[in-house]
Coordinates of C-alpha atoms in Angstrom, one line a residue:
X1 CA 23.0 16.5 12.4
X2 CA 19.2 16.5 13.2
X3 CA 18.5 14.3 16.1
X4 CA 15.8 12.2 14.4
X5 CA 12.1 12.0 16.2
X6 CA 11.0 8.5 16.8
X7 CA 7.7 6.8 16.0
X8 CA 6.8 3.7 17.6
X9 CA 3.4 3.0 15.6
X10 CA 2.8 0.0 18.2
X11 CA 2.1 2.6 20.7
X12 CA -0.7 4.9 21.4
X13 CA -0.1 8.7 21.3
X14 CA 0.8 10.7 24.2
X15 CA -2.9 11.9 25.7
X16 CA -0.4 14.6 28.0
X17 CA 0.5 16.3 24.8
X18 CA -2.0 19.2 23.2
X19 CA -4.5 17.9 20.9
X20 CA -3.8 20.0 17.6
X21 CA -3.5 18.8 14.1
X22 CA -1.0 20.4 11.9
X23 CA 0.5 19.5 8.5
X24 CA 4.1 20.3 7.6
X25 CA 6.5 19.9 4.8
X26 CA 9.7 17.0 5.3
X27 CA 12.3 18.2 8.1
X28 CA 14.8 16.1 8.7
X29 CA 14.2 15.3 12.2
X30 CA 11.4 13.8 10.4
X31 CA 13.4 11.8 7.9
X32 CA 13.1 8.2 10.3
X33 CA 9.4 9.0 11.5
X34 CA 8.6 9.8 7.4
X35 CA 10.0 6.4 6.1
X36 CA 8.5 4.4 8.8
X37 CA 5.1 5.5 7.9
X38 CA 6.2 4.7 4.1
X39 CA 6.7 1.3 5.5
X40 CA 4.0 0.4 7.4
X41 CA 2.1 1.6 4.2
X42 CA 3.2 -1.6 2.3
X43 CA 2.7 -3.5 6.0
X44 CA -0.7 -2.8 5.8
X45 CA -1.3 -3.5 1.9
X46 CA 0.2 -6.7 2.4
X47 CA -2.9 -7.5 5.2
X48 CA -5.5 -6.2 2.9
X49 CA -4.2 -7.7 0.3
X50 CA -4.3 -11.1 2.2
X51 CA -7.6 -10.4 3.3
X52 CA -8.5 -10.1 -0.4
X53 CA -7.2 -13.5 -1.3
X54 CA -8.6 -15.2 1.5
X55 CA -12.2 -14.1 0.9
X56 CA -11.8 -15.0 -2.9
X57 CA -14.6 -17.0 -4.5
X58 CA -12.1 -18.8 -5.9
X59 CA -10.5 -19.6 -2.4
X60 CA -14.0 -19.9 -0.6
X61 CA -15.0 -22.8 -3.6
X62 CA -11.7 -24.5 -2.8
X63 CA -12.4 -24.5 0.5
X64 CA -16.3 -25.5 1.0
X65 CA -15.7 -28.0 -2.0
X66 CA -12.7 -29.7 0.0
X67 CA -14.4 -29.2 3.7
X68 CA -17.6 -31.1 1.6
X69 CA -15.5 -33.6 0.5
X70 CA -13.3 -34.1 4.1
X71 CA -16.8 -34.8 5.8
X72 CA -18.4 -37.1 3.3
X73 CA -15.3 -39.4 3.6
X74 CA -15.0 -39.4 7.3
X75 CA -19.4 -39.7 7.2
X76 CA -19.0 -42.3 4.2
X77 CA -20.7 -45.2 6.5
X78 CA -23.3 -43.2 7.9
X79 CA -24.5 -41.9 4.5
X80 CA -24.4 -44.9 2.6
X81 CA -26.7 -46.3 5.4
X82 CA -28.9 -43.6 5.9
X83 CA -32.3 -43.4 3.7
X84 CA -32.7 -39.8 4.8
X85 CA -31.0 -36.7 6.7
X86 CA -33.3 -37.5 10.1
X87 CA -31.9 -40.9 9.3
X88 CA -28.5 -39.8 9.1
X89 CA -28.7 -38.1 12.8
X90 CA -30.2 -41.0 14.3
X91 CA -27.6 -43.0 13.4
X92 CA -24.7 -40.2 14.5
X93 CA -26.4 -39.8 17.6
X94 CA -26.6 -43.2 18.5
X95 CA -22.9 -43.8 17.8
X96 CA -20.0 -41.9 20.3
X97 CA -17.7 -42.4 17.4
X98 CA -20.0 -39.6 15.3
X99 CA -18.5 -36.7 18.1
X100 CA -14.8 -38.3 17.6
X101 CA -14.6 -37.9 13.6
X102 CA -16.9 -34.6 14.4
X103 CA -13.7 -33.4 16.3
X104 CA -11.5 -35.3 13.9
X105 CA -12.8 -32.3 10.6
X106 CA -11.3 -30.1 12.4
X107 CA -7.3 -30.4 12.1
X108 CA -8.8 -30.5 8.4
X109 CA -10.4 -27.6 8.3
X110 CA -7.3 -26.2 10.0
X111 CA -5.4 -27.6 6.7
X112 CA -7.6 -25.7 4.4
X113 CA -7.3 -22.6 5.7
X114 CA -3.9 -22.8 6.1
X115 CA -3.5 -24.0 2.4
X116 CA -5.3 -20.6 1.3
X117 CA -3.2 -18.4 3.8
X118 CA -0.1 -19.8 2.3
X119 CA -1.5 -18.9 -1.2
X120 CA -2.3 -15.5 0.3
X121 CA 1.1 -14.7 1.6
X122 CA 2.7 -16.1 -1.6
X123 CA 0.7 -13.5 -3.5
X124 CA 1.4 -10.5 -1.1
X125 CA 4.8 -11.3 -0.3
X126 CA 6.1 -8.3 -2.7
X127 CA 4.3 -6.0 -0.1
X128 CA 7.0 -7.8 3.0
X129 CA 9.7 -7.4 0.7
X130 CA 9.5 -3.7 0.0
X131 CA 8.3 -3.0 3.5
X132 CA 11.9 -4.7 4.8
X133 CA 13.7 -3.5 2.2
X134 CA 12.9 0.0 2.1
X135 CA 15.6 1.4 3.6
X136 CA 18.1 0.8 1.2
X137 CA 19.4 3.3 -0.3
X138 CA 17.7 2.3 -3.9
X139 CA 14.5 1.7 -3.1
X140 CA 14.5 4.8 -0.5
X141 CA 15.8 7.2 -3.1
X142 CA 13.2 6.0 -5.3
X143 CA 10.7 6.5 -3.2
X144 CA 11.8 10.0 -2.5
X145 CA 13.9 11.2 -4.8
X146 CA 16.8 11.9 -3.1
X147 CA 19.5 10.7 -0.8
X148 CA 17.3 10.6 2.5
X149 CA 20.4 9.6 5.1
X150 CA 22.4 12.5 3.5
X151 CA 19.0 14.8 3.9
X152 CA 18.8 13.6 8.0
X153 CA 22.3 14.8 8.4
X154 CA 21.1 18.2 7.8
X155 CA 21.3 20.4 11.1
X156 CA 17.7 20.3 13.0
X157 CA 14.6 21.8 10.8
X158 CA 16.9 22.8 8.0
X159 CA 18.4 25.9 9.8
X160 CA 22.0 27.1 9.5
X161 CA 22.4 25.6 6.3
X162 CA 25.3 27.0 5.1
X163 CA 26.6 25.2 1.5
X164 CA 24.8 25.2 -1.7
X165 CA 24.9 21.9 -1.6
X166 CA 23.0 21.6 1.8
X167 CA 20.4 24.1 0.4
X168 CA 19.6 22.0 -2.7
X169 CA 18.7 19.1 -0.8
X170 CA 16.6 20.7 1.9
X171 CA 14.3 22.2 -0.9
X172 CA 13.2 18.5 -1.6
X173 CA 11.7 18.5 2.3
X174 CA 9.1 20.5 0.1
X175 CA 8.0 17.3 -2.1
X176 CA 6.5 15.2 1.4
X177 CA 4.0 16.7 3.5
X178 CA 3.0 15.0 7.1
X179 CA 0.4 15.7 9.5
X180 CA 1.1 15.9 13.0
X181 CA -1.1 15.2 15.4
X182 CA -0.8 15.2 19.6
X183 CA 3.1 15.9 18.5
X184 CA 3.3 12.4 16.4
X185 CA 3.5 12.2 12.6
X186 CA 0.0 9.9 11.8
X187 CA -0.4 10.8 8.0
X188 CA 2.2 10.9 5.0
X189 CA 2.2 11.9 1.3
X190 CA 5.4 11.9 -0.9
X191 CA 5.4 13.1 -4.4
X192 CA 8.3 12.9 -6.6
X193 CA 8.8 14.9 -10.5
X194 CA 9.2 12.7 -13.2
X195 CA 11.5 14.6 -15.5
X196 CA 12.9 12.2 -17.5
X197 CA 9.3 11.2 -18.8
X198 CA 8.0 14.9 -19.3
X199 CA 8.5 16.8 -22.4
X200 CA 7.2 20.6 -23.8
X201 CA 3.7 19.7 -23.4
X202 CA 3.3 17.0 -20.1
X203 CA 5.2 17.3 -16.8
X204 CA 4.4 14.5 -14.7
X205 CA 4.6 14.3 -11.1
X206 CA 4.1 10.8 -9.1
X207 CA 2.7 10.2 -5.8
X208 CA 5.3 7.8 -4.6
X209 CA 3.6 7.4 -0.9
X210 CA 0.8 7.7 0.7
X211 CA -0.7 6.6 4.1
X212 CA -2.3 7.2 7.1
X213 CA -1.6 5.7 10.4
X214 CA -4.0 2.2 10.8
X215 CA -5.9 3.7 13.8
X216 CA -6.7 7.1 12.1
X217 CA -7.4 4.8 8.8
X218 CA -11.6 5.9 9.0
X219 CA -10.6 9.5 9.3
X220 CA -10.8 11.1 5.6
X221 CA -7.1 12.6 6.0
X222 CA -6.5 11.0 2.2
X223 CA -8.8 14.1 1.2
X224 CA -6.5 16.5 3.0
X225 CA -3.2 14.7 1.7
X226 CA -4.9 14.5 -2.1
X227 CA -5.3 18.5 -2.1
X228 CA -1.5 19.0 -0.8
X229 CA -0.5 16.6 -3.8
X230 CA -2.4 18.4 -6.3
X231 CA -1.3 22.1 -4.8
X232 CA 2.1 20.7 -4.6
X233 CA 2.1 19.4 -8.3
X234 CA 1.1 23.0 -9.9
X235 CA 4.0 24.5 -7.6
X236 CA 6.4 22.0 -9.6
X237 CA 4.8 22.5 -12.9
X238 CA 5.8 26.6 -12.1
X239 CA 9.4 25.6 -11.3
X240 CA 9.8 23.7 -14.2
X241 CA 8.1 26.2 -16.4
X242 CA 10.6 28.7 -14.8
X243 CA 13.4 26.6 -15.4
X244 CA 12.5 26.2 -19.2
X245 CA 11.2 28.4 -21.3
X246 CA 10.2 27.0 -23.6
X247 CA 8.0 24.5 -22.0
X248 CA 4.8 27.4 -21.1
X249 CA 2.1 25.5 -22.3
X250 CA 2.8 22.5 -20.4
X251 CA 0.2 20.9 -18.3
X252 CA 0.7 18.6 -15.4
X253 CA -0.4 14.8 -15.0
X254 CA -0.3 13.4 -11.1
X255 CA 0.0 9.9 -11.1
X256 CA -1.1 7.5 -8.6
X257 CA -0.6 3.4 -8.0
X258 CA -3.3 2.1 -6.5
X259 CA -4.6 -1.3 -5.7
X260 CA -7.9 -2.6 -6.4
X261 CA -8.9 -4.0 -2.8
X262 CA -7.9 -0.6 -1.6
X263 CA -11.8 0.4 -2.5
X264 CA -11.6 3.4 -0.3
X265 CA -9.1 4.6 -1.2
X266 CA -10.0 4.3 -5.0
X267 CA -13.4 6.0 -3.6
X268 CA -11.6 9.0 -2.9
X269 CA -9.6 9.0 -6.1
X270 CA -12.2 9.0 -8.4
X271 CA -14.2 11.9 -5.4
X272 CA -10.6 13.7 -7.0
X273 CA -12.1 13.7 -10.7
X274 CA -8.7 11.1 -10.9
X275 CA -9.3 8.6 -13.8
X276 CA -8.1 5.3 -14.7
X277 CA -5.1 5.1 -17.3
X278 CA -3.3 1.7 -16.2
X279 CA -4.0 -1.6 -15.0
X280 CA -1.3 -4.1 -14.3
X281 CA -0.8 -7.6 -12.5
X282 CA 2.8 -6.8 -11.2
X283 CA 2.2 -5.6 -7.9
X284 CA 5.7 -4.6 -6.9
X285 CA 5.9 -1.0 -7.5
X286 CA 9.6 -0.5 -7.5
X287 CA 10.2 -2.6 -11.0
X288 CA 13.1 -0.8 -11.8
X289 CA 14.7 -1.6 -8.6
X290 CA 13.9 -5.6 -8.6
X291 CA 15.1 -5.2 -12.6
X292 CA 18.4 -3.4 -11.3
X293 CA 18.8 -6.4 -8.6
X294 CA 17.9 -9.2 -11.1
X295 CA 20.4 -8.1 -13.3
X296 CA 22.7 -7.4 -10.5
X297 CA 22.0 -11.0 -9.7
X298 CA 23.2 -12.2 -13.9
X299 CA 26.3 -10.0 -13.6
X300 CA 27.5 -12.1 -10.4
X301 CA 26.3 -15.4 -11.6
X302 CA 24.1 -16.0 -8.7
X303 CA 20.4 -17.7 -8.8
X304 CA 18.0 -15.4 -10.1
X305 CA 15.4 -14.1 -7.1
X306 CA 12.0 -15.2 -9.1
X307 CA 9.2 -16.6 -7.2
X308 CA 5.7 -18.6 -7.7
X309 CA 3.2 -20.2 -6.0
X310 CA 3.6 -23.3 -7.8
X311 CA 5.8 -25.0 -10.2
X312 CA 5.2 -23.6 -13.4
X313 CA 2.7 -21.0 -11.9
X314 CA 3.9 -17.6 -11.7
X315 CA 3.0 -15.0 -9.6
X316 CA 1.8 -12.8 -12.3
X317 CA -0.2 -16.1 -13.9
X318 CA -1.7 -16.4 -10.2
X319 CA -2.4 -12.8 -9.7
X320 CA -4.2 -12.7 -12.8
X321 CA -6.2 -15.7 -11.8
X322 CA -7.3 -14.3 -8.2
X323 CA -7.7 -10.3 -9.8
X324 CA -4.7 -8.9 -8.3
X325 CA -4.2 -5.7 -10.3
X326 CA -2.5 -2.2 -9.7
X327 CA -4.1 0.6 -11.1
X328 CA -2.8 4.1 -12.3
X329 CA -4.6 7.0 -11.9
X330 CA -4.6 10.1 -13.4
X331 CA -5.1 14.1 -12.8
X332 CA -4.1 16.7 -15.7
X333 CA -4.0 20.0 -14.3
X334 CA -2.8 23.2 -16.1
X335 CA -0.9 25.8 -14.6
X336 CA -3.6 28.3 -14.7
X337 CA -6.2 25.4 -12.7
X338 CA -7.2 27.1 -9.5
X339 CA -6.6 23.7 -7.2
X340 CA -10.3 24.8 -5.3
X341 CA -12.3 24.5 -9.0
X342 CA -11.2 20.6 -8.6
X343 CA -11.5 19.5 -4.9
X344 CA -13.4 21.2 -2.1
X345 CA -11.9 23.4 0.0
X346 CA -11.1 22.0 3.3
X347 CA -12.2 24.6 5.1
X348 CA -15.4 24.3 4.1
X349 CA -15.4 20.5 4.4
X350 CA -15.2 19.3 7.8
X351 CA -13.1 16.0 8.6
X352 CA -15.6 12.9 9.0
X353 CA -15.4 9.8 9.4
X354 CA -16.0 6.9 6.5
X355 CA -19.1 5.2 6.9

């Protein structure tokens, strides 16, 4: 059994060890480090997506409109004896109650913005819940594809593997690639076949993770992960061509969930020659997994897990309303597709940093 690596992403790197960036495929000393980072992906949605509600025109109208409205009641008396705004600050000047209801707005505007955070973590709260429970062995095999606990039993980098068995289940160390950088894993990206959906003609092939580390967020290290997924899809498409026949002439489609206050991201996407083919106001990306648990939840005759933000408002009704949508996007490659006629090659493009 592989002694697994840890990753405390709380901490900063170790500035003793060599400064080298390398990418490798899914070992399974890696298997704790890779699911972390999987994690901390939907961690850090759940914060942008927060940030998205907060800054809202539709929460920054509530806000100003109810701050407007705090201060004209506690100002009422001043106002209705004023004649004019230099009026106004005479007569607030004059008085030392004026600087106690000055200090008295702001418990209330305290309230507001509390009010809007609460609507913010209502909305994003999906993000938490796959974040925590990620680990479990549905959502983590749906995430990857396979049994990850079995695949971290495996002795250290896959060597001495001895059973068929065993050498089946390292091959899908093949479908993740990390980056490692001053001997840490920053930067993730997980893609997973979707053989139940393809057919003679499609294979599809989903990108079912990808992140890189918050502090290295401003390095473009999605472009590197981006043309590892689309290499890594045409390697698939070959296997599955080899393993049928019949199915030559199929092409490969890479999808890829997105969010739209992850602009960036999107940015680099569309950079791809991706294209939008989806939009939706679920934000959970695992529905088959909450529709497994909800029925899970029938079959025992306990209370159904369903959530809104108010009574009678759904969280899809509220998403809607604030322009919460996922997005799926889309790459068709053929099997013939040299991957450097669609993305630059990366060793003529130097890393950079976002502007």
């Amino acid at each position: 059994m592989a002694i697994q690596k840890t990753l405390n992403l709380n901490a900063p790197l170790n500035a003793n060890t060599s400064a080298t960036l390398k990418s490798t495929e899914l070992v399974p000393e890696l298997a704790e480090a890779s699911l972390t980072l999987h994690g901390d992906n939907y961690r850090q949605r759940q914060v942008r997506c927060n940030r998205f509600v907060f800054w809202h025109p539709i929460s920054m109208t509530f806000f100003t409109a109810s701050l407007v409205l705090y201060v004209c009641v506690q100002y009422r008396d001043y106002v209705s004896q004023a004649d004019s705004i230099g009026e106004f600050f005479e007569f607030a000047l004059d008085d030392r109650d004026f600087l106690f209801r000055l200090f008295m707005t702001l418990p209330g505007i305290v309230c507001l913005a509390a009010c809007v955070s609460c609507v913010a973590y209502f909305l994003s709260d999906d993000f938490r819940t796959i974040s925590d429970k990620l680990p479990e062995h549905g959502y983590v095999n749906e995430l990857y594809g396979f049994n990850l606990r079995n695949y971290a039993k495996l002795p250290e980098g896959g060597k001495n593997v001895t059973t068929s068995t065993e050498k089946e289940l390292l091959k899908n160390g093949k479908n993740s690639s990390l980056l490692i950088y001053r001997d840490s894993p920053i930067a993730i990206a997980t893609v997973k076949p979707l053989l139940e959906k393809s057919d003679q003609e499609n294979f599809f092939v989903s990108v079912t993770g990808l992140h890189i580390r918050k502090v290295f967020a401003k390095v473009d290290f999605d472009d590197l992960l981006l043309d590892w997924v689309n290499q890594r899809a045409t390697e698939l498409l070959g296997e599955y061509i080899k393993t049928n026949k019949k199915n030559k002439g199929a092409k490969v489609t890479i999808l890829v969930e997105v969010f739209n206050f992850e602009k960036e991201f999107i940015k680099t996407l569309e950079s791809k020659f991706y294209s939008k083919v989806n939009v939706s106001y679920d934000l959970n990306t695992f529905p088959e997994i909450v529709a497994a648990e909800n029925a899970s939840h029938v079959k025992n005759r306990t209370k159904k897990s369903t959530r809104s933000v108010l009574k009678g408002v759904s969280i899809e009704a509220a998403n809607k309303l604030f322009g919460l949508q996922k997005f799926t996007y889309a790459l068709t490659v053929s099997k013939k597709t040299v991957v450097e006629d669609i993305v630059p090659s990366t060793n003529d493009t130097p890393l950079k940093k976002r502007k």
